[in-house]
Short mmCIF file of C-alpha atoms and ligand atoms in Angstrom, two decimals:
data_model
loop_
_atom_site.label_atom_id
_atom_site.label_comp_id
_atom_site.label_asym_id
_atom_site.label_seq_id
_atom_site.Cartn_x
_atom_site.Cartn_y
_atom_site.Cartn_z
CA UNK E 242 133.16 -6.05 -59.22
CA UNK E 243 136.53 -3.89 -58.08
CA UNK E 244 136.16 -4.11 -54.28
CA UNK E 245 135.09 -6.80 -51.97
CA UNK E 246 134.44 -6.92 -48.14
CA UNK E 247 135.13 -9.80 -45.96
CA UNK E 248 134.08 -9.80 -42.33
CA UNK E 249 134.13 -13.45 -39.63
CA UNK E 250 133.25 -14.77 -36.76
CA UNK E 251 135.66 -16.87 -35.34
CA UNK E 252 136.25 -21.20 -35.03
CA UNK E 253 138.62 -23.10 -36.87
CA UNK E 254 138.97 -22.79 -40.45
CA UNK E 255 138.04 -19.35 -41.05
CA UNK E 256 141.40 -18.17 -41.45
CA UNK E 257 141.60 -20.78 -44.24
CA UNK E 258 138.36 -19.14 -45.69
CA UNK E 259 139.57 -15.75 -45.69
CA UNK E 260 142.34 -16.93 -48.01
CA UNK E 261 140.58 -18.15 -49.97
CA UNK E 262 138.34 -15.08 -50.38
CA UNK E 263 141.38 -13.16 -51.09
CA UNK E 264 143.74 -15.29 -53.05
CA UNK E 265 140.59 -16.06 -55.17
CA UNK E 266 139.94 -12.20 -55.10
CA UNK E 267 143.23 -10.77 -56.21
CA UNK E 268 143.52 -13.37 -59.22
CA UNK E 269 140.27 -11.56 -60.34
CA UNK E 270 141.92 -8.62 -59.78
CA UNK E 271 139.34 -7.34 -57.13
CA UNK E 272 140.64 -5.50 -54.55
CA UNK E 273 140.16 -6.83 -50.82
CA UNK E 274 139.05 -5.05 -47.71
CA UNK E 275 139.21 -6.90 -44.42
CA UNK E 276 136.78 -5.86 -41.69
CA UNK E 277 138.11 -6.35 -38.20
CA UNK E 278 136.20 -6.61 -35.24
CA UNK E 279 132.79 -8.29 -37.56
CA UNK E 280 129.69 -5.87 -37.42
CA UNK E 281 131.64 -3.60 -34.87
CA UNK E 282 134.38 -2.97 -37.33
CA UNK E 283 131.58 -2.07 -40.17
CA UNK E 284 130.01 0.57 -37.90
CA UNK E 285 133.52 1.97 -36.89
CA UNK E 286 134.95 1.36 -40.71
CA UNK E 287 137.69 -0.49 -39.21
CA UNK E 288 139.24 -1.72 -42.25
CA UNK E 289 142.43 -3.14 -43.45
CA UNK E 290 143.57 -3.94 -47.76
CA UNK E 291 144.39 -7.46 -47.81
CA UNK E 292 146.89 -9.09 -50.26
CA UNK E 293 147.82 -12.22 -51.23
CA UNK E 294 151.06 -11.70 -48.89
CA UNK E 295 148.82 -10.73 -45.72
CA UNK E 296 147.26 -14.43 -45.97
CA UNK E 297 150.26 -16.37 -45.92
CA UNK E 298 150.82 -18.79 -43.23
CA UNK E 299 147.64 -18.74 -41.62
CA UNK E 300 145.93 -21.52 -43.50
CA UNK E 301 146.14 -23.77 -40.33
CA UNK E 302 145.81 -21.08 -37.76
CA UNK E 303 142.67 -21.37 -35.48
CA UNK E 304 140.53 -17.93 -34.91
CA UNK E 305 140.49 -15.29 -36.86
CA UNK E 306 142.80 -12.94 -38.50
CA UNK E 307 140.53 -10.34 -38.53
CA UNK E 308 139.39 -10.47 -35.13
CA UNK E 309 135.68 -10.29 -34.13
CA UNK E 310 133.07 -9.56 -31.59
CA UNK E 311 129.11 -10.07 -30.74
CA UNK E 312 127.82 -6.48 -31.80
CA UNK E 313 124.79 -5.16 -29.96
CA UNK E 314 125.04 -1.71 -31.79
CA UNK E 315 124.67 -3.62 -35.52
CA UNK E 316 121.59 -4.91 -34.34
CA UNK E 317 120.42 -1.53 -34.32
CA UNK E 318 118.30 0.48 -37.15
CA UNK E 319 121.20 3.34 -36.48
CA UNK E 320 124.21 0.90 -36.24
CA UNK E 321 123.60 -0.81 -39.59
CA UNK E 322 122.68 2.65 -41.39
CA UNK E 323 126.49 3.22 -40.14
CA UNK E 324 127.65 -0.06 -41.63
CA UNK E 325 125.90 0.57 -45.04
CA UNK E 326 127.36 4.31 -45.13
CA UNK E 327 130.80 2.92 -44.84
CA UNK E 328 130.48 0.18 -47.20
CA UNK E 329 129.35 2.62 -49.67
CA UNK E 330 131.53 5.22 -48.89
CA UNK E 331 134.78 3.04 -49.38
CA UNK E 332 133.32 1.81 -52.66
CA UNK E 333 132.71 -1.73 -51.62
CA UNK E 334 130.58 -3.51 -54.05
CA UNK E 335 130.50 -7.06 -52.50
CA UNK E 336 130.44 -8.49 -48.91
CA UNK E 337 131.44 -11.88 -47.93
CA UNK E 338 130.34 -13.06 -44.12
CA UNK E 339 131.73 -15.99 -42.80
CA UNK E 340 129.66 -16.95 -39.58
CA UNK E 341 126.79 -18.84 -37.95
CA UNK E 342 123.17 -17.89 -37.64
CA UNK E 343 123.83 -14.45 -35.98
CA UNK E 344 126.37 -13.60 -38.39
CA UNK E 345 124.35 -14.49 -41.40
CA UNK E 346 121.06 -12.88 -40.27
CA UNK E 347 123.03 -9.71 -40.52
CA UNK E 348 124.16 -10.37 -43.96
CA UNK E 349 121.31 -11.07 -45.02
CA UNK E 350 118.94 -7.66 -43.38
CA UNK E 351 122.45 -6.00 -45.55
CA UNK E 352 120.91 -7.54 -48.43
CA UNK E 353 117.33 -7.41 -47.68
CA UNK E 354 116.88 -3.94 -46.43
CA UNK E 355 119.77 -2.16 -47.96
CA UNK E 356 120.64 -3.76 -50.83
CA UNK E 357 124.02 -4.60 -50.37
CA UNK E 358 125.33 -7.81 -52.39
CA UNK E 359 126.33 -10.44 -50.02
CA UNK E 360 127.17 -14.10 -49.67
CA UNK E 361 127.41 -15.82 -46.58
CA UNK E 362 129.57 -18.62 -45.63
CA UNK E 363 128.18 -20.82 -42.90
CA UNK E 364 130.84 -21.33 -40.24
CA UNK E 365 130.21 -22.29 -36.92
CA UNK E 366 131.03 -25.04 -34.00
CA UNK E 367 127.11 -24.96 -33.07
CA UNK E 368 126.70 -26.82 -36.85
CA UNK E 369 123.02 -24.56 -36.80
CA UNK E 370 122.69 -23.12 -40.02
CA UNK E 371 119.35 -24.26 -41.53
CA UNK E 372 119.76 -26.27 -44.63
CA UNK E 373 123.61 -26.81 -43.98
CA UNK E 374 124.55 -30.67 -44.12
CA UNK E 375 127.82 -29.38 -42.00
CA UNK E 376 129.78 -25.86 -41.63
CA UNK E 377 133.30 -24.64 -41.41
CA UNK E 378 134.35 -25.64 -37.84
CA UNK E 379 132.39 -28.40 -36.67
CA UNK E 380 134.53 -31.10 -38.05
CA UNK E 381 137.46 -29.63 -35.70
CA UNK E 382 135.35 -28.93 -32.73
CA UNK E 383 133.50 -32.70 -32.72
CA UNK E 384 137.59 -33.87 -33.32
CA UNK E 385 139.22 -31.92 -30.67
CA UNK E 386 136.20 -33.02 -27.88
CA UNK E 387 136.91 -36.59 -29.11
CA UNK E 388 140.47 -36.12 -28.13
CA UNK E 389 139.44 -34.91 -24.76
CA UNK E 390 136.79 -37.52 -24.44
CA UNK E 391 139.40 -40.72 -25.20
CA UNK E 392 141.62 -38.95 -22.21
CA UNK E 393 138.74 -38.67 -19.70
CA UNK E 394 137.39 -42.19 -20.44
CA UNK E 395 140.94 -43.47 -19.30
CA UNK E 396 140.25 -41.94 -16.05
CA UNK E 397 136.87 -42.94 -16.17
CA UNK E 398 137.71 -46.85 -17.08
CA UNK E 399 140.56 -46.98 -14.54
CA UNK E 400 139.10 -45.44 -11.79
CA UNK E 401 135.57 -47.03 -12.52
CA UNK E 402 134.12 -43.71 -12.46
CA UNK E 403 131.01 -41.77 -13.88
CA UNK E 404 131.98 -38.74 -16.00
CA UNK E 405 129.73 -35.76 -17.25
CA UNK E 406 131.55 -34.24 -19.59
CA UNK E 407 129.91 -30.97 -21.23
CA UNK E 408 130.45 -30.00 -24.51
CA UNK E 409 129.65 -26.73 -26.20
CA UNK E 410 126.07 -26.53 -28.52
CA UNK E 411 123.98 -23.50 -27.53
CA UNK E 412 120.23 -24.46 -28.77
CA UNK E 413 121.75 -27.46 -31.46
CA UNK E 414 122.94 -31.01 -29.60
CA UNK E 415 125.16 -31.74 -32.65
CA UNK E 416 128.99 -31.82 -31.14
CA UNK E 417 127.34 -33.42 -28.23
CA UNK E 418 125.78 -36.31 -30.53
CA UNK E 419 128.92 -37.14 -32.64
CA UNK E 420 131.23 -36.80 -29.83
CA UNK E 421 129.08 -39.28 -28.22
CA UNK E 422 128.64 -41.65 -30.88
CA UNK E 423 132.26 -41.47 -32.15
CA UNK E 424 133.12 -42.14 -27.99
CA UNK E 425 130.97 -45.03 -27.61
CA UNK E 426 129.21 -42.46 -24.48
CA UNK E 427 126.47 -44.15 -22.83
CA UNK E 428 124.30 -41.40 -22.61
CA UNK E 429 123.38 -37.97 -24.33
CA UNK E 430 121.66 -35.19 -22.92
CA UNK E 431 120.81 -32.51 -25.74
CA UNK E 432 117.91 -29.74 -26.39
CA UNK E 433 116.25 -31.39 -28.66
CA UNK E 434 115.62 -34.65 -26.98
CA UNK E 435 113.64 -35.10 -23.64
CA UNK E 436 115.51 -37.82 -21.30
CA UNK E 437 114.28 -38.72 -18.31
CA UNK E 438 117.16 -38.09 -15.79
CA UNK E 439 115.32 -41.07 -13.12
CA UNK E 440 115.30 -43.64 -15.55
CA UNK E 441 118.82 -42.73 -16.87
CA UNK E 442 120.03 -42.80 -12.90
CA UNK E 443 118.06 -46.43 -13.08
CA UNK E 444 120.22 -47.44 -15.84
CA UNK E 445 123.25 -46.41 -13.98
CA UNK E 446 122.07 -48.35 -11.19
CA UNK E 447 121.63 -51.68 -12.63
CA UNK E 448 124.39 -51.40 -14.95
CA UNK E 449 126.59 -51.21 -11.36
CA UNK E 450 124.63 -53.74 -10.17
CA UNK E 451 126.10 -55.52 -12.80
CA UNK E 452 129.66 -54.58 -12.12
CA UNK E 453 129.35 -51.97 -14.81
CA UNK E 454 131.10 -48.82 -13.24
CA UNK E 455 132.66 -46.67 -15.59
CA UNK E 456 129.92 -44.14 -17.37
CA UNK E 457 130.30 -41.09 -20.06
CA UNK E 458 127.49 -38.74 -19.99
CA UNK E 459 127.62 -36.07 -22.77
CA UNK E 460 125.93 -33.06 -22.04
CA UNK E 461 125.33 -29.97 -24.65
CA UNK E 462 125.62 -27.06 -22.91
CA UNK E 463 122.08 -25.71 -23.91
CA UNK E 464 120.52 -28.27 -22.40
CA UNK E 465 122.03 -27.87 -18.67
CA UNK E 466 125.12 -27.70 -17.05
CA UNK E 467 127.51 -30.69 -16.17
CA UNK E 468 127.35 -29.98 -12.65
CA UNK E 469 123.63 -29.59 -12.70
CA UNK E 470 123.79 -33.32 -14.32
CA UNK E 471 126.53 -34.34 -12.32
CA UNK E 472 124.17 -33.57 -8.83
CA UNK E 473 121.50 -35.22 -10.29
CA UNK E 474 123.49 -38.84 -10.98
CA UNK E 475 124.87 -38.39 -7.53
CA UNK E 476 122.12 -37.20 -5.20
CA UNK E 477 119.89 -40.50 -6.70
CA UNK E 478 122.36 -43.05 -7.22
CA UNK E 479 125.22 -42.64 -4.79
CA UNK E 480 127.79 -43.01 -7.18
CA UNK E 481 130.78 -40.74 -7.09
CA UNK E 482 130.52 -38.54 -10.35
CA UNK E 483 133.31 -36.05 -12.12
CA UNK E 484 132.75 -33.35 -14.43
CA UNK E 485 134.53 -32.08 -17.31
CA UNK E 486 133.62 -28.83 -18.88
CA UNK E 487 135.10 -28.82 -22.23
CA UNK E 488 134.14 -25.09 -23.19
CA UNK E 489 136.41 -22.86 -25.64
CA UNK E 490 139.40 -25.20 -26.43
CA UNK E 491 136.78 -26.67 -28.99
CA UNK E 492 136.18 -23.99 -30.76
CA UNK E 493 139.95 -22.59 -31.96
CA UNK E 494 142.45 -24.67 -32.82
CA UNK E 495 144.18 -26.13 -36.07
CA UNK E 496 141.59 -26.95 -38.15
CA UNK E 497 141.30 -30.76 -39.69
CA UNK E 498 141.76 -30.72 -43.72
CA UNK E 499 138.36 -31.44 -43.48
CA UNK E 500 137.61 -27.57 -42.73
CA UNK E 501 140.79 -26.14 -44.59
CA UNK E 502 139.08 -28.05 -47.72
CA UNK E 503 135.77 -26.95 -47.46
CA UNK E 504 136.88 -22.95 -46.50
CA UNK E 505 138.66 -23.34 -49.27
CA UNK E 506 135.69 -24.37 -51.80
CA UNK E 507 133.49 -22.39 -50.25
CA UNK E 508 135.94 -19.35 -50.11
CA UNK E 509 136.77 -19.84 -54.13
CA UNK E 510 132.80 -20.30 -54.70
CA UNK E 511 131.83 -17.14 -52.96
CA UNK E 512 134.06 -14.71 -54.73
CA UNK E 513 133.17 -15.94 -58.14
CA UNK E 514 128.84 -16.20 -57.08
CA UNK E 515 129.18 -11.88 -56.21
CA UNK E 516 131.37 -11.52 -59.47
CA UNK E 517 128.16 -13.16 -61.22
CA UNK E 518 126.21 -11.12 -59.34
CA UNK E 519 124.11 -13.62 -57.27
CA UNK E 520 123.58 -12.21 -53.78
CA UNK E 521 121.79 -12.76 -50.06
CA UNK E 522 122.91 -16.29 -50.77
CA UNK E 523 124.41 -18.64 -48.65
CA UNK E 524 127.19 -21.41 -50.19
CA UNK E 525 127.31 -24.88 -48.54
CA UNK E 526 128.17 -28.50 -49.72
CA UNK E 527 125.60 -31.47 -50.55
CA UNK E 528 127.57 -34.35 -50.63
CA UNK E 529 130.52 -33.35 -53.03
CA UNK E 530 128.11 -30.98 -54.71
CA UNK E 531 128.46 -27.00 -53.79
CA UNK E 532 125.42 -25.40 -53.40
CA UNK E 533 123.36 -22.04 -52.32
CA UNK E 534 120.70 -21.35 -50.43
CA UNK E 535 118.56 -18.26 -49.70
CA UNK E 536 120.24 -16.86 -46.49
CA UNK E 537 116.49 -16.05 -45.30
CA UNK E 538 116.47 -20.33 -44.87
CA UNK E 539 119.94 -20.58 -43.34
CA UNK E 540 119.01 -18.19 -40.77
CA UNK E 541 115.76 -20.39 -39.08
CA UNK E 542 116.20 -22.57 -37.12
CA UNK E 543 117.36 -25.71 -37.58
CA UNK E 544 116.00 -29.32 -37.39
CA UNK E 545 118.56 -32.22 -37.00
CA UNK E 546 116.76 -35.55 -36.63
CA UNK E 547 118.54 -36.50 -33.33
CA UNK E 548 116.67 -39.47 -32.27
CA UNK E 549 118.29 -41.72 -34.97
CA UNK E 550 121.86 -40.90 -33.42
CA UNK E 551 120.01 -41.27 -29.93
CA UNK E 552 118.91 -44.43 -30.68
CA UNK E 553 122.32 -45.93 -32.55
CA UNK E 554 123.79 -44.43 -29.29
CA UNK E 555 121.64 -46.68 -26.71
CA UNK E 556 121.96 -49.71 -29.08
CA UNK E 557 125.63 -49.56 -29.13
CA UNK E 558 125.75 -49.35 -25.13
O1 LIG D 702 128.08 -20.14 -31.29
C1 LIG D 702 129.30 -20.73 -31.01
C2 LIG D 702 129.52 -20.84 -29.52
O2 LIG D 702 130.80 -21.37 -29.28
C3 LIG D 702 128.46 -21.65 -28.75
O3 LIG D 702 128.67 -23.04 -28.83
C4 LIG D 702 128.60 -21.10 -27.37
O4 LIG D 702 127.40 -21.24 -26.67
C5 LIG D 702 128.92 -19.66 -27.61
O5 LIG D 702 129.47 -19.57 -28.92
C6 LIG D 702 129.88 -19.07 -26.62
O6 LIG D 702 129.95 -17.72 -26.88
P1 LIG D 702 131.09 -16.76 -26.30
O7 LIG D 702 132.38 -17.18 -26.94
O8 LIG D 702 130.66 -15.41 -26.72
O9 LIG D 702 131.10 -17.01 -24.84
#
């Protein structure tokens, strides 16, 4: 192995990942190309050598270094003969991703289909790679809502107010869960679960009834919109309702040294599982334990079993 690739998606941590890939990289003496742009950059060949100078300092920087983008043209037949043309071309014998589902289903058609060695490093707010306990990301996004949440529930508690406060979690409730279990939230709207919005507005009655005002709904943003939620509480209760819409600030960031540690396992891990030659792999932690997995499993879809947290939720109310 003389030449690896590395190529990201964006959320916090993934700087500290790409260090790791390279610092990791260079000790092997394997030289490192960074794509910018993700699978845009790999059509276009938009590459730059990385050293173990260009990662200094950005350990605790949010985003990406290497910028990134959603690529329509890589989901193409043409777009990722392009990609495959200039990995070869520039003598690149190893690609690392570091993404979430989208990201790794195009490592892995690299793998499958053109039989280019990849590993895949799950990283993503959404926490929806199959067979991942947790990626790169989430522990700073659920953290950073948190914050947000303990601000708005001092409005909310002052001001006896109900709150909907959306969080982001495109087809997986699982910022929206912790956020609302580490918030003591009273209630949790996600994809995966079905509530019923007239018996939740019931609870909301009775618990004013009871001189219980002040209300925190979480609400994933896959499952509907805080306003939509917001209307709902209001038009059948008569309560005065606020919404929050947490959206991007959750996703960059500095990342907690719960993320810098595991992009930096995971980083180290990846580099040495192409310079053995493993590949369409995808490197995650069980427990303490680091671990791969096909990517073909990290890229279905994911179960989380949500009505345990639902139900620790309601019982803590
Ligand atoms: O997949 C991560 C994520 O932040 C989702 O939670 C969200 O739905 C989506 O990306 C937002 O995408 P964009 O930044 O392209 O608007």
């Amino acid at each position: 192995m003389k030449k690896i690739a590395v190529l990201t998606r964006d959320c916090a941590g993934v700087n500290a990942a790409i260090r790791s890939v390279v610092r990791t990289a260079v000790r092997h003496e394997i030289e490192v190309i960074g794509v910018i742009r993700g699978y845009d950059g790999l059509i276009n060949g938009d590459f730059i050598s990385l050293n173990h100078r260009s990662v200094s300092g950005i350990l605790n920087r949010g985003g990406t270094i290497l910028k990134t983008s959603r690529s329509k043209r890589f989901l193409t037949e043409e777009g990722q003969r392009q990609a495959v043309k200039n990995i070869v071309d520039n003598g690149i014998d190893g690609l690392i991703v570091i993404g979430g589902n989208g990201s790794l289903s195009g490592a892995h058609d690299l793998a499958l289909k053109y039989d280019i060695s990849v590993i895949g490093i799950p990283a993503t707010i959404d926490n929806d790679v199959n067979g991942v306990d947790k990626a790169i990301g989430v522990d700073t996004a659920v953290n950073v809502a948190l914050d947000a949440l303990d601000k708005i529930r001092d409005t909310a508690t002052s001001l006896e107010r109900i709150f909907v406060v959306e969080v982001m979690g495109r087809s997986c409730g699982y910022i929206a869960m912790q956020v609302a279990l580490a918030g003591g939230c009273e209630e949790v709207l996600v994809p995966e679960l079905d509530v019923n919005y007239d018996d939740m507005c019931r609870e909301i009655q009775i618990g004013a009834e009871k001189g219980k005002l002040s209300w925190i709904i979480i609400v994933a943003e896959g499952k509907a919109s805080a306003y939509e939620i917001a209307k709902i509480v209001n038009n059948k209760t008569g309560l005065e309702t606020r919404v929050a819409v947490l959206g991007h600030i959750q996703r960059g960031g500095r990342p907690t040294a719960t993320d810098r540690i595991m992009a930096a396992c995971l980083g180290n891990h990846a580099v040495e599982l192409l310079r053995e030659g493993v590949t369409d792999q995808c490197v995650y932690f069980k427990g303490n334990e680091l671990k791969t997995l096909p990517l073909d499993i990290a890229i279905q879809p994911k179960n989380i079993d949500m009505v345990q947290y639902y139900k620790l939720i309601k019982t803590l109310t």
